[in-house]
Amino acid sequence: MEIAMTIPAKAKTGAGKTAAKAARYEGLVPAVIYGGSADPEMVAIDPRPIWKGLDERGFFAKVLALEVDGKTINVLPRDIQFDRVTDQPIHVDFMRVDPDTIVKVKVPVDFVNEMESPGLKRGAVLNVVRHSVEVRCKAGEIPTKFDADLTGLQINDAVKYSMVQVSGNVTPTIVGRDFVIATVTAPSALKRQMMDAAAAASAEDAEA
């Protein structure tokens, strides 16, 4: 199981507003670790690794290691609460995982080979419907990303899930249909040109 980063953490015996206030007074962020066969644990962490992780794509789909009093706990970040005024993190929820834990995560999508799309070459734009795809999989098999190949796509073509290069044994949470990831859409000026060309072609056909 790939570990994205290791975060030092302090165990906290208390809970509630008093313990949270004490943690924040130390410059730390209160957090809870839950899941698995163990009871929930209250800890406090340095917020800087959290900010670093949030600057990267797919943070909530990355397994982290919390170092708590000499023991390592593998976790997935599940929720972060922010102060409404300062935007600073004020609480983090972590879920315990092992390589076989079934989890639901959003995996980022990369769009590749844009220069091989005739539609994009003609001036169309890529309208991204989903920047990530939510899947179920084992924590030890979470893909870092999915690649969507744009090769050969024309104007009005769509990138669907079946076209995405999926690595690992994953199952999308959307079932029963081949859902759209992105579309190759003509901008307004190009749409007008296409309509004018179609109208001119129809006029020529009528005259013939």
Short mmCIF file of C-alpha atoms in Angstrom, two decimals:
data_model
loop_
_atom_site.label_atom_id
_atom_site.label_comp_id
_atom_site.label_asym_id
_atom_site.label_seq_id
_atom_site.Cartn_x
_atom_site.Cartn_y
_atom_site.Cartn_z
CA MET A 1 0.00 0.00 0.00
CA GLU A 2 1.52 3.29 -1.11
CA ILE A 3 1.77 5.94 1.62
CA ALA A 4 1.48 9.51 0.34
CA MET A 5 2.91 11.19 3.44
CA THR A 6 3.61 10.67 7.12
CA ILE A 7 2.14 13.09 9.66
CA PRO A 8 3.25 13.26 13.31
CA ALA A 9 0.32 13.26 15.72
CA LYS A 10 -0.18 13.64 19.47
CA ALA A 11 -2.66 11.47 21.31
CA LYS A 12 -5.30 13.42 23.21
CA THR A 13 -7.12 11.89 26.17
CA GLY A 14 -9.92 14.44 26.29
CA ALA A 15 -12.65 15.32 23.83
CA GLY A 16 -15.02 18.20 23.32
CA LYS A 17 -14.46 21.94 23.09
CA THR A 18 -11.91 22.15 25.91
CA ALA A 19 -9.55 19.59 24.38
CA ALA A 20 -9.99 21.09 20.92
CA LYS A 21 -9.22 24.57 22.25
CA ALA A 22 -6.09 23.27 23.98
CA ALA A 23 -4.88 21.65 20.76
CA ARG A 24 -5.43 24.82 18.76
CA TYR A 25 -3.60 26.83 21.44
CA GLU A 26 -0.56 24.65 20.67
CA GLY A 27 -0.91 25.43 16.97
CA LEU A 28 -2.28 21.96 16.28
CA VAL A 29 -5.52 20.76 14.70
CA PRO A 30 -7.74 18.30 16.58
CA ALA A 31 -8.58 15.13 14.66
CA VAL A 32 -10.33 11.83 15.14
CA ILE A 33 -9.28 8.41 13.86
CA TYR A 34 -12.13 5.96 13.43
CA GLY A 35 -12.96 2.71 11.68
CA GLY A 36 -11.64 -0.83 11.81
CA SER A 37 -11.92 -2.91 14.96
CA ALA A 38 -10.45 -0.27 17.31
CA ASP A 39 -12.25 2.49 19.16
CA PRO A 40 -12.07 6.06 17.88
CA GLU A 41 -8.90 7.93 18.88
CA MET A 42 -8.56 11.65 19.47
CA VAL A 43 -5.30 13.16 18.22
CA ALA A 44 -3.84 16.55 17.32
CA ILE A 45 -1.76 17.17 14.20
CA ASP A 46 0.35 19.88 12.60
CA PRO A 47 -1.84 21.61 9.97
CA ARG A 48 1.02 22.21 7.52
CA PRO A 49 1.02 18.70 5.98
CA ILE A 50 -2.73 19.06 5.52
CA TRP A 51 -2.30 22.29 3.59
CA LYS A 52 0.42 20.67 1.50
CA GLY A 53 -1.83 17.71 0.76
CA LEU A 54 -4.77 19.91 -0.20
CA ASP A 55 -2.56 21.69 -2.76
CA GLU A 56 -2.23 18.37 -4.59
CA ARG A 57 -4.89 16.58 -6.60
CA GLY A 58 -6.67 13.61 -5.11
CA PHE A 59 -5.76 14.28 -1.48
CA PHE A 60 -8.84 12.44 -0.20
CA ALA A 61 -7.87 9.36 -2.22
CA LYS A 62 -4.38 9.06 -0.73
CA VAL A 63 -3.40 6.83 2.17
CA LEU A 64 -1.52 8.69 4.90
CA ALA A 65 0.47 7.41 7.87
CA LEU A 66 -0.17 9.00 11.26
CA GLU A 67 2.67 8.55 13.75
CA VAL A 68 0.94 8.51 17.15
CA ASP A 69 3.15 7.94 20.20
CA GLY A 70 5.49 5.57 18.39
CA LYS A 71 2.85 3.61 16.49
CA THR A 72 1.88 4.01 12.84
CA ILE A 73 -1.75 4.13 11.79
CA ASN A 74 -2.61 4.06 8.08
CA VAL A 75 -5.57 6.28 7.32
CA LEU A 76 -7.57 7.99 4.60
CA PRO A 77 -8.58 11.63 5.13
CA ARG A 78 -12.38 11.73 4.99
CA ASP A 79 -13.41 15.23 6.04
CA ILE A 80 -11.85 18.57 6.97
CA GLN A 81 -13.72 21.37 8.72
CA PHE A 82 -12.55 24.95 8.17
CA ASP A 83 -13.04 28.11 10.18
CA ARG A 84 -15.58 30.31 8.41
CA VAL A 85 -13.56 33.47 9.06
CA THR A 86 -9.91 32.43 8.79
CA ASP A 87 -10.31 29.42 6.45
CA GLN A 88 -7.91 27.51 8.70
CA PRO A 89 -8.58 23.80 9.29
CA ILE A 90 -10.20 23.26 12.68
CA HIS A 91 -10.90 19.51 12.61
CA VAL A 92 -9.95 16.49 10.52
CA ASP A 93 -11.60 13.07 10.27
CA PHE A 94 -9.37 10.09 9.40
CA MET A 95 -10.51 6.55 8.61
CA ARG A 96 -8.28 3.59 9.56
CA VAL A 97 -7.46 1.37 6.60
CA ASP A 98 -5.40 -1.68 5.74
CA PRO A 99 -4.61 -2.89 2.20
CA ASP A 100 -7.85 -4.92 2.01
CA THR A 101 -10.22 -2.27 3.39
CA ILE A 102 -12.91 -1.47 0.82
CA VAL A 103 -13.16 2.29 0.43
CA LYS A 104 -15.02 4.80 -1.71
CA VAL A 105 -12.75 7.50 -3.18
CA LYS A 106 -12.69 10.05 -5.99
CA VAL A 107 -9.83 9.41 -8.41
CA PRO A 108 -8.60 12.38 -10.52
CA VAL A 109 -8.86 12.20 -14.32
CA ASP A 110 -6.05 13.35 -16.63
CA PHE A 111 -6.90 14.22 -20.23
CA VAL A 112 -4.09 13.19 -22.59
CA ASN A 113 -3.25 13.63 -26.29
CA GLU A 114 -5.17 16.88 -26.76
CA MET A 115 -3.14 17.62 -29.91
CA GLU A 116 -4.44 14.39 -31.43
CA SER A 117 -8.07 15.55 -31.25
CA PRO A 118 -9.26 16.98 -34.60
CA GLY A 119 -12.08 18.78 -32.83
CA LEU A 120 -9.78 20.58 -30.42
CA LYS A 121 -7.42 21.44 -33.29
CA ARG A 122 -10.33 23.17 -35.04
CA GLY A 123 -10.84 25.43 -32.06
CA ALA A 124 -13.31 23.46 -29.96
CA VAL A 125 -12.91 23.37 -26.20
CA LEU A 126 -12.86 20.49 -23.75
CA ASN A 127 -15.85 20.77 -21.44
CA VAL A 128 -14.95 18.71 -18.37
CA VAL A 129 -18.04 17.25 -16.73
CA ARG A 130 -16.15 15.27 -14.09
CA HIS A 131 -12.63 16.14 -12.93
CA SER A 132 -12.66 12.90 -10.91
CA VAL A 133 -14.51 9.60 -10.88
CA GLU A 134 -15.84 8.09 -7.66
CA VAL A 135 -14.99 4.40 -7.34
CA ARG A 136 -14.96 1.57 -4.83
CA CYS A 137 -11.78 -0.44 -4.40
CA LYS A 138 -9.35 -1.81 -1.83
CA ALA A 139 -7.26 0.81 -0.01
CA GLY A 140 -4.14 -0.95 -1.23
CA GLU A 141 -5.25 -0.64 -4.86
CA ILE A 142 -6.37 2.99 -5.11
CA PRO A 143 -5.27 4.34 -8.51
CA THR A 144 -3.35 7.62 -8.45
CA LYS A 145 -5.28 8.81 -11.53
CA PHE A 146 -7.23 7.76 -14.60
CA ASP A 147 -6.15 8.73 -18.14
CA ALA A 148 -8.74 9.82 -20.70
CA ASP A 149 -7.36 9.67 -24.25
CA LEU A 150 -8.63 12.45 -26.55
CA THR A 151 -7.11 10.97 -29.71
CA GLY A 152 -9.46 11.20 -32.69
CA LEU A 153 -12.27 13.05 -30.92
CA GLN A 154 -14.32 15.36 -33.15
CA ILE A 155 -16.57 18.28 -32.23
CA ASN A 156 -19.59 17.07 -30.20
CA ASP A 157 -17.85 13.80 -29.29
CA ALA A 158 -17.93 12.72 -25.64
CA VAL A 159 -15.40 11.03 -23.40
CA LYS A 160 -17.22 8.28 -21.52
CA TYR A 161 -16.13 6.08 -18.64
CA SER A 162 -15.68 3.09 -20.94
CA MET A 163 -13.03 5.11 -22.82
CA VAL A 164 -11.00 5.90 -19.70
CA GLN A 165 -7.85 3.89 -19.05
CA VAL A 166 -8.70 2.39 -15.68
CA SER A 167 -5.87 0.85 -13.68
CA GLY A 168 -6.48 -1.53 -10.80
CA ASN A 169 -9.53 -3.48 -9.69
CA VAL A 170 -12.03 -0.66 -9.23
CA THR A 171 -15.79 -0.28 -9.65
CA PRO A 172 -17.46 3.07 -10.37
CA THR A 173 -20.18 4.10 -7.94
CA ILE A 174 -22.32 5.15 -10.91
CA VAL A 175 -23.68 1.90 -12.33
CA GLY A 176 -26.03 0.96 -15.12
CA ARG A 177 -24.83 3.52 -17.66
CA ASP A 178 -21.69 4.61 -19.48
CA PHE A 179 -21.51 8.11 -17.99
CA VAL A 180 -19.85 11.14 -19.59
CA ILE A 181 -16.51 12.46 -18.32
CA ALA A 182 -16.07 15.33 -20.80
CA THR A 183 -17.28 16.61 -24.16
CA VAL A 184 -15.56 18.31 -27.09
CA THR A 185 -17.70 21.43 -27.49
CA ALA A 186 -17.57 24.09 -30.18
CA PRO A 187 -17.30 27.68 -28.94
CA SER A 188 -19.95 30.16 -30.14
CA ALA A 189 -17.91 31.52 -33.08
CA LEU A 190 -17.13 28.04 -34.34
CA LYS A 191 -20.74 26.97 -33.93
CA ARG A 192 -21.85 29.90 -36.11
CA GLN A 193 -19.31 28.96 -38.76
CA MET A 194 -20.55 25.38 -38.75
CA MET A 195 -24.20 26.53 -39.00
CA ASP A 196 -23.36 28.91 -41.85
CA ALA A 197 -21.49 26.15 -43.67
CA ALA A 198 -24.40 23.77 -43.19
CA ALA A 199 -26.88 26.40 -44.41
CA ALA A 200 -24.73 27.11 -47.48
CA ALA A 201 -24.50 23.41 -48.24
CA SER A 202 -28.28 23.05 -47.94
CA ALA A 203 -28.80 26.02 -50.28
CA GLU A 204 -26.47 24.50 -52.86
CA ASP A 205 -28.33 21.20 -52.63
CA ALA A 206 -31.66 23.02 -53.13
CA GLU A 207 -30.36 24.86 -56.19
CA ALA A 208 -29.07 21.62 -57.64
#
